[in-house]
Amino acid sequence: MTAAIDANAVALYLEDHPHFFDDHPDLIAGLRLTTTLGGRTVSLHERQVEVLREKVRQLELKLVNQGHAARDNEGIMEKFHQWIVRLLSSPAPRQPQVLLDTLRECFDVPTASLRLWNHCEEAGPEWRDGPGIDEARALADQQTLPYCGSPAGKPGVAWLDNAASVRSVALVPLRAAGETDSLGLLVLGSPDPRRFSADLATDVLKRIGETASSALRG
């Protein structure tokens, strides 16, 4: 009685003997496979071509997506550069209002505000108090990365103009690079729920926070 051949054993044998079909070319002609296109039966050669075409299509799609991402990143870096230039050329770069105005203009942010509690001696009292200031400070002290998502229940949203129309926010702790204590909280808002969605990468926002912190401290 002949023992049943294990399919895995066959697969392993073919992996270990890549020249098997070179030695038995007549077997290739008899192999028939089911294609994913319509479920029809095709030869091994046709199936290989189909697999290669799909791999090429996936690679082309990946290249297109990488191209789009590269252009998006280039645009963000250009905006960041413009913001830095505007700050450096301003006669009062340490003023919170100057920082907010240039930030809104360069990054096209509909509404933005901030509050400060450490350092930044040039900031007036209007920048040191507001609704939910204690909660905002607690969030900034505990959170190392910016928050993006819904404004519901988040401290600092009330500081924004037209806060009732805001559907997404970015809460950016103001903290100089390498320091642990926060000096304030930057709040960016938009009526577009996708502008600061929860899946947004926060590396650029983190750099904005560090740059803003350095500018405000002087």
mmCIF file of C-alpha atoms in Angstrom:
data_model
loop_
_atom_site.group_PDB
_atom_site.id
_atom_site.type_symbol
_atom_site.label_atom_id
_atom_site.label_comp_id
_atom_site.label_asym_id
_atom_site.label_seq_id
_atom_site.Cartn_x
_atom_site.Cartn_y
_atom_site.Cartn_z
ATOM 1 C CA MET A 1 0.000 0.000 0.000
ATOM 2 C CA THR A 2 1.448 3.379 -1.036
ATOM 3 C CA ALA A 3 1.603 6.034 1.714
ATOM 4 C CA ALA A 4 -0.096 9.378 1.027
ATOM 5 C CA ILE A 5 2.340 12.100 0.002
ATOM 6 C CA ASP A 6 2.350 15.136 2.253
ATOM 7 C CA ALA A 7 1.893 18.400 0.294
ATOM 8 C CA ASN A 8 4.338 20.229 2.561
ATOM 9 C CA ALA A 9 6.959 17.580 1.898
ATOM 10 C CA VAL A 10 6.489 18.109 -1.851
ATOM 11 C CA ALA A 11 6.832 21.872 -1.436
ATOM 12 C CA LEU A 12 9.983 21.473 0.642
ATOM 13 C CA TYR A 13 11.433 19.049 -1.895
ATOM 14 C CA LEU A 14 10.857 21.527 -4.748
ATOM 15 C CA GLU A 15 12.450 24.316 -2.684
ATOM 16 C CA ASP A 16 15.506 22.133 -2.106
ATOM 17 C CA HIS A 17 15.635 21.127 -5.772
ATOM 18 C CA PRO A 18 15.022 24.328 -7.780
ATOM 19 C CA HIS A 19 16.153 22.604 -10.999
ATOM 20 C CA PHE A 20 13.572 19.832 -10.757
ATOM 21 C CA PHE A 21 11.438 21.166 -13.613
ATOM 22 C CA ASP A 22 14.546 21.716 -15.715
ATOM 23 C CA ASP A 23 15.143 17.982 -15.458
ATOM 24 C CA HIS A 24 11.451 17.171 -16.066
ATOM 25 C CA PRO A 25 10.172 19.805 -18.540
ATOM 26 C CA ASP A 26 7.297 17.582 -19.673
ATOM 27 C CA LEU A 27 5.649 18.015 -16.270
ATOM 28 C CA ILE A 28 5.336 21.806 -16.686
ATOM 29 C CA ALA A 29 3.121 21.478 -19.731
ATOM 30 C CA GLY A 30 0.677 19.350 -17.791
ATOM 31 C CA LEU A 31 0.384 21.617 -14.774
ATOM 32 C CA ARG A 32 -2.863 23.578 -14.649
ATOM 33 C CA LEU A 33 -3.645 26.343 -12.128
ATOM 34 C CA THR A 34 -6.691 28.436 -11.308
ATOM 35 C CA THR A 35 -6.239 32.134 -11.951
ATOM 36 C CA THR A 36 -7.683 34.842 -9.717
ATOM 37 C CA LEU A 37 -9.039 36.540 -12.846
ATOM 38 C CA GLY A 38 -12.391 34.917 -13.463
ATOM 39 C CA GLY A 39 -11.451 31.583 -11.915
ATOM 40 C CA ARG A 40 -10.390 30.067 -15.247
ATOM 41 C CA THR A 41 -7.691 27.402 -15.540
ATOM 42 C CA VAL A 42 -4.328 28.470 -16.951
ATOM 43 C CA SER A 43 -0.900 26.988 -17.463
ATOM 44 C CA LEU A 44 1.944 27.423 -14.998
ATOM 45 C CA HIS A 45 3.628 29.940 -17.295
ATOM 46 C CA GLU A 46 0.467 32.048 -17.558
ATOM 47 C CA ARG A 47 0.018 31.964 -13.784
ATOM 48 C CA GLN A 48 3.630 33.079 -13.249
ATOM 49 C CA VAL A 49 3.131 35.983 -15.660
ATOM 50 C CA GLU A 50 -0.036 36.950 -13.794
ATOM 51 C CA VAL A 51 1.770 36.876 -10.445
ATOM 52 C CA LEU A 52 4.639 38.986 -11.810
ATOM 53 C CA ARG A 53 2.208 41.513 -13.294
ATOM 54 C CA GLU A 54 0.495 41.867 -9.923
ATOM 55 C CA LYS A 55 3.842 42.382 -8.202
ATOM 56 C CA VAL A 56 4.736 45.066 -10.747
ATOM 57 C CA ARG A 57 1.364 46.738 -10.231
ATOM 58 C CA GLN A 58 1.873 46.791 -6.447
ATOM 59 C CA LEU A 59 5.372 48.243 -6.860
ATOM 60 C CA GLU A 60 4.086 50.951 -9.208
ATOM 61 C CA LEU A 61 1.345 51.820 -6.727
ATOM 62 C CA LYS A 62 3.899 51.976 -3.917
ATOM 63 C CA LEU A 63 6.111 54.298 -5.964
ATOM 64 C CA VAL A 64 3.159 56.587 -6.705
ATOM 65 C CA ASN A 65 2.242 56.752 -3.014
ATOM 66 C CA GLN A 66 5.850 57.450 -2.061
ATOM 67 C CA GLY A 67 5.946 60.233 -4.641
ATOM 68 C CA HIS A 68 2.816 61.812 -3.186
ATOM 69 C CA ALA A 69 4.232 61.535 0.337
ATOM 70 C CA ALA A 70 7.511 63.110 -0.766
ATOM 71 C CA ARG A 71 5.703 66.063 -2.330
ATOM 72 C CA ASP A 72 3.537 66.474 0.785
ATOM 73 C CA ASN A 73 6.609 66.428 3.028
ATOM 74 C CA GLU A 74 8.372 68.920 0.806
ATOM 75 C CA GLY A 75 5.372 71.235 1.080
ATOM 76 C CA ILE A 76 5.336 70.937 4.879
ATOM 77 C CA MET A 77 9.055 71.662 5.116
ATOM 78 C CA GLU A 78 8.612 74.721 2.890
ATOM 79 C CA LYS A 79 5.879 76.029 5.212
ATOM 80 C CA PHE A 80 8.071 75.327 8.220
ATOM 81 C CA HIS A 81 10.935 77.228 6.575
ATOM 82 C CA GLN A 82 8.678 80.186 5.804
ATOM 83 C CA TRP A 83 7.490 80.257 9.417
ATOM 84 C CA ILE A 84 11.032 80.280 10.799
ATOM 85 C CA VAL A 85 12.017 83.094 8.416
ATOM 86 C CA ARG A 86 8.961 85.120 9.447
ATOM 87 C CA LEU A 87 9.775 84.647 13.121
ATOM 88 C CA LEU A 88 13.431 85.580 12.725
ATOM 89 C CA SER A 89 12.592 88.679 10.714
ATOM 90 C CA SER A 90 9.946 89.865 13.180
ATOM 91 C CA PRO A 91 10.938 92.712 15.519
ATOM 92 C CA ALA A 92 9.181 90.917 18.391
ATOM 93 C CA PRO A 93 9.547 87.124 17.910
ATOM 94 C CA ARG A 94 9.005 86.479 21.617
ATOM 95 C CA GLN A 95 5.492 87.926 21.557
ATOM 96 C CA PRO A 96 2.847 85.160 21.607
ATOM 97 C CA GLN A 97 0.602 87.032 19.183
ATOM 98 C CA VAL A 98 3.395 87.296 16.616
ATOM 99 C CA LEU A 99 4.066 83.577 16.899
ATOM 100 C CA LEU A 100 0.377 82.726 16.487
ATOM 101 C CA ASP A 101 -0.160 85.081 13.545
ATOM 102 C CA THR A 102 2.821 83.762 11.612
ATOM 103 C CA LEU A 103 1.906 80.168 12.435
ATOM 104 C CA ARG A 104 -1.674 80.594 11.199
ATOM 105 C CA GLU A 105 -0.560 82.295 8.004
ATOM 106 C CA CYS A 106 2.255 79.919 7.072
ATOM 107 C CA PHE A 107 0.431 76.680 7.894
ATOM 108 C CA ASP A 108 -3.071 77.900 6.981
ATOM 109 C CA VAL A 109 -4.470 77.070 10.425
ATOM 110 C CA PRO A 110 -8.013 78.464 10.876
ATOM 111 C CA THR A 111 -7.652 79.251 14.578
ATOM 112 C CA ALA A 112 -4.904 79.005 17.197
ATOM 113 C CA SER A 113 -4.142 80.119 20.726
ATOM 114 C CA LEU A 114 -1.787 79.358 23.588
ATOM 115 C CA ARG A 115 -1.204 79.858 27.279
ATOM 116 C CA LEU A 116 2.078 80.057 29.202
ATOM 117 C CA TRP A 117 3.018 79.373 32.820
ATOM 118 C CA ASN A 118 6.813 79.117 32.907
ATOM 119 C CA HIS A 119 9.484 81.550 31.687
ATOM 120 C CA CYS A 120 8.416 83.827 28.803
ATOM 121 C CA GLU A 121 8.606 87.000 30.904
ATOM 122 C CA GLU A 122 7.561 89.187 27.965
ATOM 123 C CA ALA A 123 4.127 87.560 27.734
ATOM 124 C CA GLY A 124 1.354 89.649 29.296
ATOM 125 C CA PRO A 125 -1.185 88.395 31.838
ATOM 126 C CA GLU A 126 -3.723 87.611 29.093
ATOM 127 C CA TRP A 127 -1.456 84.752 28.011
ATOM 128 C CA ARG A 128 -1.181 83.270 31.501
ATOM 129 C CA ASP A 129 -4.789 82.695 32.474
ATOM 130 C CA GLY A 130 -7.971 81.340 30.960
ATOM 131 C CA PRO A 131 -10.646 78.661 31.316
ATOM 132 C CA GLY A 132 -9.217 75.252 32.098
ATOM 133 C CA ILE A 133 -5.692 76.563 32.677
ATOM 134 C CA ASP A 134 -4.946 74.028 35.432
ATOM 135 C CA GLU A 135 -6.149 71.122 33.316
ATOM 136 C CA ALA A 136 -4.126 72.395 30.352
ATOM 137 C CA ARG A 137 -0.988 72.579 32.441
ATOM 138 C CA ALA A 138 -1.533 69.066 33.778
ATOM 139 C CA LEU A 139 -1.958 67.740 30.231
ATOM 140 C CA ALA A 140 1.160 69.528 28.951
ATOM 141 C CA ASP A 141 3.246 68.281 31.890
ATOM 142 C CA GLN A 142 2.152 64.667 31.420
ATOM 143 C CA GLN A 143 2.072 64.445 27.628
ATOM 144 C CA THR A 144 5.303 64.377 25.644
ATOM 145 C CA LEU A 145 3.701 64.128 22.192
ATOM 146 C CA PRO A 146 1.004 66.378 20.694
ATOM 147 C CA TYR A 147 -2.610 65.256 20.814
ATOM 148 C CA CYS A 148 -4.701 65.227 17.633
ATOM 149 C CA GLY A 149 -8.391 64.452 17.447
ATOM 150 C CA SER A 150 -11.770 65.533 18.729
ATOM 151 C CA PRO A 151 -11.978 68.747 20.792
ATOM 152 C CA ALA A 152 -14.614 67.255 23.094
ATOM 153 C CA GLY A 153 -13.602 67.646 26.733
ATOM 154 C CA LYS A 154 -10.076 68.832 25.921
ATOM 155 C CA PRO A 155 -8.510 71.718 27.854
ATOM 156 C CA GLY A 156 -7.530 74.803 25.906
ATOM 157 C CA VAL A 157 -10.250 74.540 23.262
ATOM 158 C CA ALA A 158 -12.150 77.386 24.928
ATOM 159 C CA TRP A 159 -9.205 79.714 24.190
ATOM 160 C CA LEU A 160 -9.865 79.457 20.445
ATOM 161 C CA ASP A 161 -11.886 81.929 18.419
ATOM 162 C CA ASN A 162 -15.166 80.367 17.239
ATOM 163 C CA ALA A 163 -14.499 77.384 19.496
ATOM 164 C CA ALA A 164 -18.041 76.074 18.943
ATOM 165 C CA SER A 165 -17.302 75.444 15.249
ATOM 166 C CA VAL A 166 -14.033 73.581 15.865
ATOM 167 C CA ARG A 167 -14.230 69.879 14.937
ATOM 168 C CA SER A 168 -10.601 68.812 15.323
ATOM 169 C CA VAL A 169 -7.704 70.106 17.404
ATOM 170 C CA ALA A 170 -4.002 69.659 17.937
ATOM 171 C CA LEU A 171 -2.794 70.211 21.506
ATOM 172 C CA VAL A 172 0.951 70.820 21.415
ATOM 173 C CA PRO A 173 2.844 70.937 24.730
ATOM 174 C CA LEU A 174 5.358 73.773 24.695
ATOM 175 C CA ARG A 175 8.604 72.336 25.921
ATOM 176 C CA ALA A 176 12.132 73.181 24.855
ATOM 177 C CA ALA A 177 14.082 70.306 23.321
ATOM 178 C CA GLY A 178 15.669 68.136 26.009
ATOM 179 C CA GLU A 179 13.593 69.572 28.871
ATOM 180 C CA THR A 180 10.926 67.792 30.895
ATOM 181 C CA ASP A 181 8.909 70.690 32.330
ATOM 182 C CA SER A 182 6.360 72.314 30.038
ATOM 183 C CA LEU A 183 6.190 76.092 29.711
ATOM 184 C CA GLY A 184 2.771 76.230 28.060
ATOM 185 C CA LEU A 185 0.270 74.700 25.656
ATOM 186 C CA LEU A 186 -0.327 75.571 22.000
ATOM 187 C CA VAL A 187 -3.817 74.813 20.654
ATOM 188 C CA LEU A 188 -4.591 74.586 16.929
ATOM 189 C CA GLY A 189 -8.153 74.155 15.725
ATOM 190 C CA SER A 190 -10.102 73.559 12.525
ATOM 191 C CA PRO A 191 -13.761 73.128 11.514
ATOM 192 C CA ASP A 192 -12.586 70.212 9.346
ATOM 193 C CA PRO A 193 -12.673 66.991 11.422
ATOM 194 C CA ARG A 194 -9.940 65.504 9.206
ATOM 195 C CA ARG A 195 -7.445 68.377 9.562
ATOM 196 C CA PHE A 196 -6.143 67.133 12.925
ATOM 197 C CA SER A 197 -7.441 63.572 12.855
ATOM 198 C CA ALA A 198 -6.362 61.049 15.477
ATOM 199 C CA ASP A 199 -4.216 59.128 12.961
ATOM 200 C CA LEU A 200 -2.173 62.206 12.000
ATOM 201 C CA ALA A 201 1.605 61.892 12.412
ATOM 202 C CA THR A 202 2.774 64.291 15.126
ATOM 203 C CA ASP A 203 6.488 64.665 14.368
ATOM 204 C CA VAL A 204 6.032 68.032 12.608
ATOM 205 C CA LEU A 205 3.735 69.287 15.377
ATOM 206 C CA LYS A 206 6.353 68.291 17.947
ATOM 207 C CA ARG A 207 8.972 70.334 16.075
ATOM 208 C CA ILE A 208 6.562 73.264 15.900
ATOM 209 C CA GLY A 209 6.183 73.044 19.678
ATOM 210 C CA GLU A 210 9.932 72.981 20.258
ATOM 211 C CA THR A 211 10.497 75.886 17.873
ATOM 212 C CA ALA A 212 7.706 77.899 19.448
ATOM 213 C CA SER A 213 9.121 77.211 22.902
ATOM 214 C CA SER A 214 12.592 78.437 21.891
ATOM 215 C CA ALA A 215 11.156 81.538 20.227
ATOM 216 C CA LEU A 216 9.035 82.472 23.231
ATOM 217 C CA ARG A 217 11.876 81.988 25.698
ATOM 218 C CA GLY A 218 14.333 83.915 23.538
#
